[in-house]
Coordinates of C-alpha atoms and ligand atoms in Angstrom, one line a residue:
M145 CA -0.1 -0.1 0.1
R146 CA 1.5 3.3 -1.0
I147 CA 0.8 6.4 0.8
I148 CA -1.1 9.2 -1.0
R149 CA -1.6 13.1 -0.1
L150 CA -5.3 13.6 0.4
P151 CA -6.9 16.4 -2.1
D152 CA -7.0 19.7 -0.3
S153 CA -11.1 19.5 -0.6
W154 CA -11.3 16.2 1.2
A155 CA -8.8 17.3 3.8
A156 CA -11.0 20.2 4.5
R157 CA -14.4 18.0 5.0
I158 CA -12.4 15.8 7.2
A159 CA -10.8 18.6 9.3
A160 CA -14.3 20.5 9.1
G161 CA -16.1 17.1 10.9
E162 CA -14.3 17.8 14.0
V163 CA -15.6 21.2 14.4
I164 CA -19.2 21.4 12.6
E165 CA -21.0 18.4 14.1
R166 CA -24.6 19.5 13.7
P167 CA -26.4 22.7 13.2
A168 CA -25.8 23.8 16.6
S169 CA -22.0 23.8 16.1
V170 CA -22.4 26.3 13.5
V171 CA -24.8 28.6 15.4
K172 CA -22.0 28.2 18.6
E173 CA -19.2 29.4 16.4
L174 CA -21.1 32.0 14.6
V175 CA -22.4 33.5 18.1
E176 CA -18.8 33.2 19.5
N177 CA -17.2 35.3 16.4
S178 CA -20.0 38.0 17.0
L179 CA -19.2 38.2 20.8
D180 CA -15.3 38.4 20.0
A181 CA -16.3 41.1 17.7
G182 CA -17.8 43.3 20.9
A183 CA -21.4 43.0 19.4
R184 CA -24.4 44.0 21.6
Q185 CA -26.9 42.8 19.6
I186 CA -26.7 39.3 18.1
S187 CA -29.9 37.7 16.1
V188 CA -30.1 34.2 15.0
W189 CA -32.4 33.0 12.6
I190 CA -32.8 29.2 11.9
E191 CA -35.2 27.3 9.2
G192 CA -35.5 23.7 8.8
G193 CA -33.8 23.0 12.2
G194 CA -30.6 24.8 10.7
V195 CA -30.1 22.3 7.9
S196 CA -32.1 24.8 5.5
L197 CA -30.7 28.2 6.9
I198 CA -28.6 29.7 9.9
R199 CA -28.3 33.1 9.9
V200 CA -26.2 35.1 12.5
S201 CA -26.2 38.8 12.5
D202 CA -24.3 41.2 14.7
D203 CA -23.7 44.7 15.3
G204 CA -19.9 44.3 16.1
E205 CA -16.8 45.7 14.6
G206 CA -17.2 44.1 11.5
I207 CA -14.6 42.7 8.8
A208 CA -12.8 45.1 6.3
G209 CA -13.7 44.4 2.6
D210 CA -9.8 43.4 1.8
D211 CA -10.0 40.8 4.8
L212 CA -13.1 39.2 3.8
P213 CA -11.2 36.3 1.6
L214 CA -9.1 35.7 4.2
A215 CA -11.8 35.3 7.0
A216 CA -12.9 32.2 5.3
E217 CA -9.2 30.8 4.8
R218 CA -7.9 28.0 7.1
H219 CA -5.6 29.0 10.0
A220 CA -6.4 32.8 9.5
T221 CA -7.6 34.8 12.5
S222 CA -7.4 38.1 13.7
K223 CA -7.2 37.0 17.3
I224 CA -3.5 35.8 17.6
K225 CA -0.9 38.1 16.9
D226 CA 2.2 36.5 18.2
E227 CA 3.3 33.0 19.9
S228 CA 2.8 34.5 23.2
D229 CA -0.7 35.0 22.4
L230 CA -1.4 31.2 22.1
W231 CA -0.5 30.7 25.9
Q232 CA -3.2 33.1 27.2
I233 CA -6.2 33.1 24.8
A234 CA -8.8 35.9 25.9
T235 CA -10.9 35.6 22.9
L236 CA -13.5 32.7 22.4
G237 CA -12.0 32.0 19.0
F238 CA -8.7 31.5 18.0
R239 CA -8.1 28.6 15.7
G240 CA -9.4 30.3 12.5
E241 CA -10.8 27.2 11.6
A242 CA -14.7 28.1 12.1
L243 CA -15.5 29.6 9.0
P244 CA -13.2 27.9 6.5
S245 CA -15.0 24.7 8.4
I246 CA -18.6 25.8 7.6
G247 CA -17.6 26.9 4.1
A248 CA -16.3 23.4 3.4
V249 CA -19.7 22.0 4.3
A250 CA -22.6 24.3 3.3
R251 CA -23.1 27.4 1.2
L252 CA -21.8 30.4 3.1
E253 CA -22.3 33.9 2.5
I254 CA -20.5 36.6 4.7
T255 CA -21.8 40.3 4.6
S256 CA -20.1 42.9 6.8
R257 CA -19.2 46.3 7.0
V258 CA -16.8 48.3 9.7
R259 CA -17.6 51.5 11.6
D260 CA -15.7 53.9 9.5
A261 CA -16.8 52.2 5.8
E262 CA -19.1 53.8 3.6
S263 CA -20.5 50.6 2.7
G264 CA -20.3 46.9 3.3
Y265 CA -18.8 44.2 1.3
R266 CA -20.0 40.4 0.7
I267 CA -18.3 37.2 -0.2
A268 CA -19.8 33.9 -1.0
I269 CA -18.3 30.5 -0.3
D270 CA -19.6 27.2 -1.8
A271 CA -18.5 24.1 -0.4
G272 CA -14.9 25.6 0.0
S273 CA -14.5 27.6 -3.1
A274 CA -14.5 31.2 -2.5
G275 CA -15.9 34.1 -4.9
G276 CA -15.2 37.4 -5.5
T277 CA -15.7 40.1 -2.9
I278 CA -18.5 42.4 -4.2
G279 CA -20.0 45.7 -2.7
A280 CA -23.1 45.2 -0.5
G281 CA -25.2 47.8 1.4
C282 CA -25.7 46.9 4.9
S283 CA -25.6 48.3 8.5
I284 CA -22.4 48.2 10.6
G285 CA -21.6 44.8 11.8
T286 CA -21.7 41.4 10.2
T287 CA -24.1 38.8 8.8
V288 CA -23.2 35.3 8.2
E289 CA -25.6 33.2 6.1
V290 CA -25.3 29.3 5.9
R291 CA -27.5 27.2 3.9
E292 CA -28.0 23.7 3.0
L293 CA -25.7 22.7 5.8
F294 CA -24.0 19.1 4.9
F295 CA -25.3 18.9 1.2
N296 CA -21.6 17.4 0.4
I297 CA -21.8 15.1 3.0
P298 CA -24.6 12.9 3.0
A299 CA -23.4 10.6 5.7
R300 CA -23.3 13.3 8.2
R301 CA -26.8 14.3 7.2
K302 CA -28.3 11.4 7.8
F303 CA -26.9 11.4 11.3
L304 CA -29.0 14.7 12.0
K305 CA -32.1 14.5 14.3
S306 CA -35.2 15.7 13.9
P307 CA -35.4 19.4 12.9
G308 CA -37.2 19.9 16.6
T309 CA -34.2 18.1 18.2
E310 CA -31.6 20.1 16.5
L311 CA -33.4 23.4 17.1
S312 CA -33.5 22.5 20.8
H313 CA -29.5 22.2 20.7
I314 CA -29.6 25.5 19.1
C315 CA -31.7 27.0 21.9
D316 CA -29.2 25.4 24.2
V317 CA -26.2 27.3 22.6
V318 CA -27.9 30.6 22.7
N319 CA -29.1 30.2 26.2
H320 CA -25.4 29.5 27.4
A321 CA -24.0 32.2 25.7
A322 CA -26.5 34.6 27.0
L323 CA -26.1 33.3 30.5
A324 CA -22.5 34.2 30.3
H325 CA -23.1 37.6 28.5
P326 CA -25.9 39.5 30.2
E327 CA -24.7 42.5 28.5
V328 CA -25.7 41.3 25.1
H329 CA -29.2 41.4 23.5
F330 CA -29.8 38.2 22.0
R331 CA -32.8 37.1 19.8
L332 CA -33.6 33.6 18.2
Y333 CA -36.1 33.2 15.6
N334 CA -37.6 29.9 14.1
Q335 CA -38.9 30.1 10.6
T336 CA -40.7 33.5 11.4
S337 CA -41.3 33.3 15.0
L338 CA -39.4 34.9 17.7
L339 CA -38.6 32.2 20.2
S340 CA -36.3 33.7 22.5
D341 CA -35.6 37.5 23.4
Y342 CA -33.6 38.1 25.9
P343 CA -33.0 42.0 26.0
A344 CA -29.6 43.4 27.6
G345 CA -28.9 46.2 30.2
V346 CA -30.1 43.6 32.9
G347 CA -28.4 42.2 35.8
P348 CA -27.3 38.3 36.0
R349 CA -30.4 37.6 37.9
D350 CA -32.8 39.0 35.3
R351 CA -30.9 37.2 32.7
L352 CA -31.2 33.8 34.7
A353 CA -35.2 34.4 34.6
Q354 CA -35.1 35.1 30.8
V355 CA -33.1 31.9 30.1
F356 CA -34.2 29.4 32.7
G357 CA -38.0 31.0 33.5
S358 CA -38.9 32.5 36.5
D359 CA -39.9 29.1 38.0
I360 CA -36.5 28.0 38.1
A361 CA -34.7 31.2 38.4
G362 CA -36.8 31.9 41.5
G363 CA -35.5 29.0 43.4
M364 CA -31.9 29.8 42.8
A365 CA -29.8 31.8 45.1
P366 CA -26.8 33.9 44.1
F367 CA -23.1 32.9 45.7
S368 CA -19.7 34.0 45.0
W369 CA -16.1 33.0 46.5
T370 CA -13.1 34.3 45.9
S371 CA -9.6 32.3 46.3
G372 CA -6.4 33.9 45.2
E373 CA -6.6 34.6 41.6
L374 CA -9.5 32.5 41.2
K375 CA -13.0 34.1 41.2
I376 CA -16.5 32.0 41.5
D377 CA -20.0 33.3 41.3
G378 CA -23.3 32.4 39.8
F379 CA -26.7 31.0 41.1
L380 CA -27.3 27.7 42.5
S381 CA -30.6 25.9 43.2
K382 CA -31.4 25.8 46.9
A383 CA -32.2 22.4 48.0
P384 CA -34.7 20.8 47.9
S385 CA -35.3 22.0 44.1
S386 CA -33.8 19.4 41.9
F387 CA -34.0 18.2 38.5
P388 CA -33.9 14.8 36.9
T389 CA -31.1 16.0 34.3
T390 CA -28.1 17.9 34.4
R391 CA -29.6 20.0 31.7
Y392 CA -29.6 23.1 34.5
L393 CA -26.2 22.8 35.3
T394 CA -24.0 25.1 33.2
T395 CA -20.6 26.2 34.0
H396 CA -18.6 29.0 32.2
V397 CA -14.9 29.6 32.5
N398 CA -13.9 33.3 31.6
R399 CA -17.1 33.5 30.2
R400 CA -16.7 30.4 27.7
F401 CA -19.3 27.8 28.0
V402 CA -17.8 24.1 28.9
R403 CA -18.5 20.7 29.8
D404 CA -16.1 20.0 32.6
R405 CA -15.7 16.9 34.5
V406 CA -13.8 18.5 37.2
L407 CA -16.3 21.5 37.6
T408 CA -19.5 19.3 37.5
H409 CA -17.7 16.8 39.8
A410 CA -16.9 19.5 42.3
I411 CA -20.5 21.1 42.0
L412 CA -22.2 17.8 42.9
H413 CA -19.8 17.2 45.7
G414 CA -20.7 20.6 47.2
Y415 CA -24.4 19.4 47.0
E416 CA -23.3 16.1 48.6
T417 CA -26.2 14.5 50.8
L418 CA -28.5 17.6 49.8
L419 CA -29.9 15.7 46.9
M420 CA -31.7 12.5 46.5
K421 CA -30.1 9.9 44.1
G422 CA -30.5 10.6 40.3
R423 CA -31.4 14.3 41.0
Y424 CA -29.3 16.9 40.0
P425 CA -29.1 20.7 40.9
A426 CA -29.6 24.0 38.8
V427 CA -26.5 25.8 38.7
V428 CA -25.0 28.7 36.9
L429 CA -21.2 29.0 37.6
E430 CA -18.7 31.4 36.3
L431 CA -15.1 30.8 37.2
R432 CA -12.7 33.5 36.4
M433 CA -9.2 32.8 36.4
P434 CA -6.0 34.1 34.8
Y435 CA -5.7 33.0 31.1
K436 CA -2.4 31.7 31.3
D437 CA -3.8 28.7 33.8
I438 CA -6.0 27.5 31.4
D439 CA -5.6 25.7 28.2
V440 CA -8.5 26.1 25.9
N441 CA -6.7 24.4 23.0
V442 CA -7.5 21.0 23.7
H443 CA -10.8 20.3 21.9
P444 CA -11.7 21.4 18.1
A445 CA -15.0 22.8 19.1
K446 CA -13.7 24.1 22.6
H447 CA -16.1 22.3 24.5
E448 CA -13.3 21.1 27.1
V449 CA -10.6 23.1 29.1
R450 CA -7.6 21.9 30.9
F451 CA -6.5 23.6 34.2
R452 CA -3.2 24.0 35.0
R453 CA -4.4 23.7 38.9
Q454 CA -7.0 21.3 38.6
Q455 CA -7.0 20.5 42.3
E456 CA -7.2 24.0 43.6
I457 CA -10.0 24.5 41.4
H458 CA -12.0 21.5 42.3
E459 CA -11.4 22.6 46.0
A460 CA -12.5 26.1 45.5
V461 CA -15.8 25.1 43.4
S462 CA -16.9 22.9 45.8
A463 CA -16.2 25.2 48.7
A464 CA -17.8 27.7 46.9
V465 CA -21.2 25.8 46.4
K466 CA -20.9 24.2 49.7
E467 CA -20.8 27.9 51.3
G468 CA -23.6 29.3 49.3
L469 CA -25.9 26.3 50.3
R470 CA -25.0 26.7 53.7
L471 CA -25.9 30.4 54.0
E472 CA -29.0 29.6 52.1
A473 CA -29.9 26.9 54.7
K474 CA -29.2 29.3 57.7
A475 CA -32.3 31.4 56.4
P476 CA -34.9 28.9 55.1
A477 CA -37.2 30.6 52.5
P478 CA -40.4 31.2 53.7
S479 CA -41.9 28.7 51.2
F480 CA -40.5 25.4 50.3
L481 CA -43.6 24.4 48.8
D482 CA -43.7 27.2 46.2
G483 CA -40.4 29.1 46.4
I484 CA -41.5 31.4 43.5
H485 CA -44.6 32.8 44.5
R486 CA -43.4 34.5 47.7
A487 CA -46.1 36.4 49.3
P488 CA -44.5 40.0 49.5
G489 CA -43.2 41.4 52.8
V490 CA -42.6 37.7 54.0
S491 CA -38.9 37.6 52.8
M492 CA -37.9 38.4 56.1
A493 CA -34.3 37.3 57.6
V494 CA -34.4 34.6 60.2
G495 CA -33.0 37.2 62.8
D496 CA -35.9 39.6 62.7
A497 CA -38.4 36.5 62.3
A498 CA -37.8 35.7 66.1
E499 CA -39.0 39.1 67.0
S500 CA -42.0 39.5 64.8
Y501 CA -43.3 36.2 65.8
A502 CA -46.7 36.2 66.5
V503 CA -48.9 33.1 66.0
Q504 CA -52.2 34.6 64.2
T505 CA -52.5 32.5 61.1
L506 CA -52.8 29.3 63.2
G507 CA -54.8 29.4 66.4
A508 CA -54.7 26.2 68.3
G509 CA -55.9 23.4 66.0
S510 CA -57.4 25.7 63.4
A511 CA -56.6 23.9 60.1
L512 CA -56.0 20.6 61.3
T513 CA -58.7 18.5 63.1
P514 CA -57.8 17.7 66.6
A515 CA -57.9 14.0 66.6
E516 CA -55.2 14.0 64.0
I517 CA -53.0 15.8 66.5
F518 CA -51.2 14.6 69.4
R519 CA -51.3 17.5 71.5
F520 CA -48.8 18.7 74.2
E521 CA -50.6 19.9 77.3
S522 CA -49.0 23.2 77.0
A523 CA -46.9 24.6 74.2
P524 CA -44.0 25.6 75.8
P525 CA -43.0 29.2 74.4
L526 CA -39.7 28.6 72.5
V527 CA -37.2 31.1 73.1
G528 CA -33.5 31.1 71.7
G529 CA -31.3 31.6 68.6
G530 CA -32.5 30.6 65.6
F531 CA -35.3 29.5 63.4
F532 CA -36.1 26.0 64.6
S533 CA -36.3 27.0 68.0
S534 CA -38.7 29.9 67.2
L535 CA -41.2 27.3 66.4
E536 CA -44.1 26.7 68.6
V537 CA -44.8 22.9 68.3
L538 CA -48.4 22.5 68.1
G539 CA -48.3 18.7 68.0
Q540 CA -47.2 15.6 66.4
L541 CA -49.0 13.8 63.6
L542 CA -48.9 10.2 62.7
G543 CA -45.8 9.7 64.9
C544 CA -43.9 11.1 62.7
Y545 CA -44.5 14.8 61.8
L546 CA -44.1 17.8 64.0
I547 CA -46.7 20.4 63.0
C548 CA -45.6 23.9 64.2
A549 CA -46.4 27.6 64.2
S550 CA -43.6 29.3 62.5
P551 CA -43.2 33.0 62.1
R552 CA -44.5 33.0 58.8
G553 CA -47.1 30.4 58.8
L554 CA -47.3 26.7 59.2
A555 CA -44.5 24.5 59.4
V556 CA -44.1 20.9 59.0
I557 CA -41.0 18.8 60.1
D558 CA -40.3 15.2 59.3
Q559 CA -38.7 14.2 62.6
H560 CA -37.1 11.3 61.2
A561 CA -35.4 13.3 58.6
A562 CA -34.5 16.0 61.1
H563 CA -33.0 13.6 63.5
E564 CA -31.2 11.8 60.8
R565 CA -29.6 15.2 59.6
V566 CA -28.6 15.9 63.1
A567 CA -27.0 12.8 63.8
F568 CA -25.2 12.7 60.7
E569 CA -23.8 16.3 61.2
R570 CA -22.4 15.2 64.4
M571 CA -20.8 12.0 63.4
R572 CA -19.2 13.8 60.3
R573 CA -17.9 16.3 62.5
E574 CA -16.2 14.1 64.8
V575 CA -15.2 11.3 62.2
G576 CA -13.7 13.6 59.7
V577 CA -11.1 15.1 61.7
G578 CA -9.7 11.8 62.1
E579 CA -10.1 11.6 66.0
A580 CA -13.2 9.4 66.4
E581 CA -13.0 6.9 69.2
R582 CA -13.2 3.6 68.0
Q583 CA -15.2 0.3 68.9
N584 CA -13.9 -3.2 68.4
L585 CA -16.4 -5.7 66.5
L586 CA -17.6 -8.4 68.5
I587 CA -18.0 -10.3 65.2
P588 CA -15.4 -9.1 63.2
Q589 CA -17.2 -8.7 59.6
V590 CA -15.6 -10.2 56.6
I591 CA -15.6 -8.3 53.1
E592 CA -14.9 -10.0 49.7
L593 CA -13.7 -7.6 47.0
P594 CA -12.9 -7.8 43.2
A595 CA -9.4 -7.6 42.3
A596 CA -9.2 -4.3 40.9
E597 CA -10.6 -3.0 44.3
A598 CA -8.5 -5.1 46.3
V599 CA -5.6 -3.7 44.8
L600 CA -6.8 0.0 45.5
L601 CA -7.6 -0.8 49.1
D602 CA -4.2 -2.4 50.0
Q603 CA -2.9 0.9 49.0
R604 CA -5.2 3.0 51.0
L605 CA -5.8 0.8 54.3
D606 CA -4.2 4.2 56.0
L607 CA -7.2 6.2 54.6
L608 CA -9.9 3.9 56.5
E609 CA -7.6 3.9 59.5
Q610 CA -8.1 7.8 59.5
V611 CA -11.7 7.5 59.5
G612 CA -12.1 5.0 62.2
F613 CA -12.2 1.8 60.5
T614 CA -9.5 -0.9 61.0
V615 CA -9.5 -3.2 58.1
E616 CA -7.1 -5.8 57.6
P617 CA -6.3 -8.7 54.8
F618 CA -8.0 -12.0 55.6
G619 CA -6.8 -15.5 54.4
G620 CA -8.2 -15.8 50.8
A621 CA -7.4 -13.5 47.9
G622 CA -9.3 -10.4 48.1
E623 CA -10.7 -11.1 51.4
Y624 CA -10.7 -8.4 54.3
V625 CA -11.9 -8.4 57.8
I626 CA -13.3 -5.3 59.5
R627 CA -12.0 -5.4 62.9
S628 CA -13.3 -1.8 64.5
A629 CA -15.4 1.0 63.5
P630 CA -16.0 4.3 64.8
A631 CA -17.7 4.5 68.2
L632 CA -20.1 6.6 67.2
F633 CA -21.7 4.5 64.6
P634 CA -24.7 2.7 65.5
A635 CA -23.9 -1.1 65.8
G636 CA -24.7 -3.0 62.2
D637 CA -23.3 -3.9 58.9
Y638 CA -20.4 -1.9 58.0
R639 CA -19.6 -3.7 54.6
E640 CA -21.6 -1.2 52.4
A641 CA -19.7 2.0 54.2
I642 CA -16.5 0.2 53.1
R643 CA -17.6 -0.5 49.7
R644 CA -18.7 2.9 48.9
M645 CA -15.7 4.3 50.5
I646 CA -13.6 2.2 48.2
A647 CA -15.4 3.4 45.1
E648 CA -14.6 6.9 46.2
I649 CA -11.2 6.0 46.4
A650 CA -11.2 4.5 42.8
E651 CA -13.1 7.5 41.6
I652 CA -10.4 10.0 43.1
G653 CA -7.8 7.6 41.7
A654 CA -9.3 8.0 38.2
S655 CA -9.5 11.7 38.4
G656 CA -6.0 12.4 38.9
E657 CA -4.9 14.7 41.9
L658 CA -8.1 15.2 43.5
D659 CA -6.5 14.0 46.8
A660 CA -7.6 16.7 49.0
N661 CA -10.0 16.4 52.2
V662 CA -10.1 12.9 51.3
E663 CA -10.7 11.9 55.0
E664 CA -13.6 14.4 55.4
R665 CA -15.2 12.8 52.0
L666 CA -14.9 9.2 53.3
A667 CA -16.3 10.4 56.5
T668 CA -19.2 11.6 54.9
I669 CA -19.7 8.6 52.7
A670 CA -19.6 6.3 55.8
C671 CA -21.8 8.3 58.1
H672 CA -24.0 8.5 55.1
S673 CA -24.5 4.9 55.0
V674 CA -24.5 3.9 58.6
I675 CA -27.3 6.8 59.3
R676 CA -31.0 5.3 59.5
A677 CA -34.3 6.5 60.8
H678 CA -35.0 6.6 64.3
R679 CA -37.8 5.8 66.8
K680 CA -40.5 7.7 67.9
L681 CA -39.2 10.9 70.0
E682 CA -40.6 12.2 73.5
R683 CA -41.2 15.6 73.9
D684 CA -37.8 16.6 75.5
E685 CA -36.0 15.2 72.6
I686 CA -38.2 17.1 70.2
L687 CA -37.4 20.3 71.8
A688 CA -33.5 19.3 71.8
L689 CA -33.7 18.5 68.1
L690 CA -35.2 22.0 67.1
R691 CA -32.4 23.2 69.0
D692 CA -29.8 21.0 67.3
L693 CA -31.3 21.9 63.9
D694 CA -30.4 25.6 64.7
R695 CA -26.8 24.6 65.4
I696 CA -26.1 22.7 62.2
D697 CA -25.8 23.9 58.5
F698 CA -28.0 22.1 56.2
A699 CA -30.7 21.4 58.3
T700 CA -33.3 21.6 56.0
Q701 CA -32.4 18.5 54.0
C702 CA -32.0 14.7 55.5
P703 CA -28.9 13.4 54.5
H704 CA -30.3 11.3 52.0
G705 CA -31.6 14.5 50.3
R706 CA -35.1 14.5 51.4
P707 CA -36.5 17.6 53.0
V708 CA -36.7 18.1 56.8
L709 CA -39.1 21.1 56.9
I710 CA -42.3 22.2 54.5
E711 CA -43.5 25.4 55.5
L712 CA -46.7 27.0 54.2
S713 CA -46.6 30.9 54.6
E714 CA -49.3 33.0 55.6
G715 CA -49.8 34.1 52.0
Q716 CA -50.1 30.6 50.8
L717 CA -52.6 29.6 53.5
E718 CA -54.5 32.8 52.7
A719 CA -54.5 31.7 48.7
M720 CA -55.7 28.1 49.7
F721 CA -58.6 29.4 51.9
R722 CA -59.3 32.0 48.8
R723 CA -58.8 34.9 51.1
T724 CA -56.9 37.1 48.7
Ligands
ADP151 N1 -18.9 38.3 13.3 C1 -18.0 38.8 13.1 N2 -17.4 39.8 13.5 C2 -16.4 40.4 12.9 N3 -15.2 39.6 12.6 C3 -15.5 38.5 12.4 C4 -16.9 37.8 12.6 N4 -16.9 36.6 12.4 C5 -15.5 36.0 12.0 N5 -14.6 37.4 11.9 C6 -13.2 37.6 11.6 O1 -13.0 36.1 10.9 C7 -12.1 35.6 11.4 C8 -12.1 34.0 11.4 O2 -13.2 33.6 11.9 P1 -13.1 32.2 12.4 O3 -12.9 31.2 11.4 O4 -14.0 32.0 13.4 O5 -11.8 32.1 13.3 P2 -11.4 32.4 14.7 O6 -12.5 32.9 15.4 O7 -10.7 31.5 15.6 O8 -10.5 33.7 14.8 C9 -11.9 36.1 12.9 O9 -10.6 35.9 13.4 C10 -12.7 37.6 12.7 O10 -11.5 38.4 12.4
MG152 MG1 -14.2 32.0 15.6

């Protein structure tokens, strides 16, 4: 077999395949170019799911007539001037590949006018061959029109999904750009109708509502964090609102939307034990860092990046999320049933809530039939620090729920969930610092592991030792015996806890250097798998429980992510009884 040189047009189409996967990739590249050109208005028109037509129009700085033929040439860019620029890329584009790639697989037309020019110019590129530049009347800025995408690559065209699906990918692209650039007005048209209209001049909070809708945005709280040169800010969904997909989890680095394993892992780690299995938060995270600390040239479509200090970023992001959630949990929102329709005037801080404490909405047993409520002889007035101690316990329902008057209305507490969270936080604190007292097991538990996990465990038995588990090899291959466990833990089967900790050690190993706080993480996992629901509580225990809830973070969720507290505000009660 001899080696041949591929014809240019084939090579161009092969290269284009990496950059342009589907219509949404075209939209992404064109919108990025508009943003790089400093546009304040970007409009996108779509026909036939982007296959028939994609048009992106902006009011950016434009392309000079002489430069137009160059713009569509491979490796031609205005964004890199000398070699050092390569290692600190501040623009979204830099590879000089998007326009030529689009031109190679579609019919492309670029019309542009720079600020000082009398008029604009237009160039057409058909399957890689450029026509001449002609004059064109147009306003300042650039319009790029892409027709008949993949007309010369039938195979690629067959891979496309329905126009509706392709359109939804396009919506995602526009949404991601819009979230990172609230100063830009975005419009997205499908056929003749305006699908999305995100006017500019709004703050990040308003942009969030424009993109996610006010329902989801209403359940999100702002957060921010600084660690050296890293700046993190954005919005996160307060537990317990969560979603079955990661669709609402968006991460941006220096205003570039990226999908990054480290960032996603760090965010979910920040939420740990606040979400139920298979549920994901809504998060918009913006990470800012020096351009030199990040390599954006690792993916042709620039979806991924590499961080120079991955571990530091992982820690900072997860700390940012955790702290954001902690602050949120300290001040439970007035309504967990319906975080969106907050009655005006009830969004008081917990601090003043205790003072303006007046139970008018819920007189004794007003809304609940007395038979359903186990009543204390006298409801003792509760005084003290936080929100939970300010609740007046009216009774206990079904042996499980505490019915309380809250400063804002009615509060229902799942006492098992509350008890679990309190016990969990206590264990985590004590086990996590590595000084937990241990108890020897009367009957040692034997655990058998597959070879790959046994190898891992052999290397990290010290880690388990630190969190209070003495585990030793035992006779046969892959057999281990658990000799002691943290004294705080309830007696029981610890094998599941050990298995989960090993899985985490494996995950840490796979993701490279993420080795910090590993004891704390293992402690969390161990506590998580031993915690269980508790028996019926006595009155004193209930009061102690409420006080305990005020002392811990994340009191509004049990360690498995179920809510501890459901509150109905006065406004909601009024609405339910049609009083408004
Ligand atoms: N909307 C636009 N406004 C102004 N200039 C543009 C626009 N789109 C493309 N260009 C110019 O064309 C060049 C090539 O674009 P592209 O192929 O996307 O490569 P890159 O963005 O990596 O430089 C850009 O460097 C820029 O100078
Ligand atoms: Mg570009």
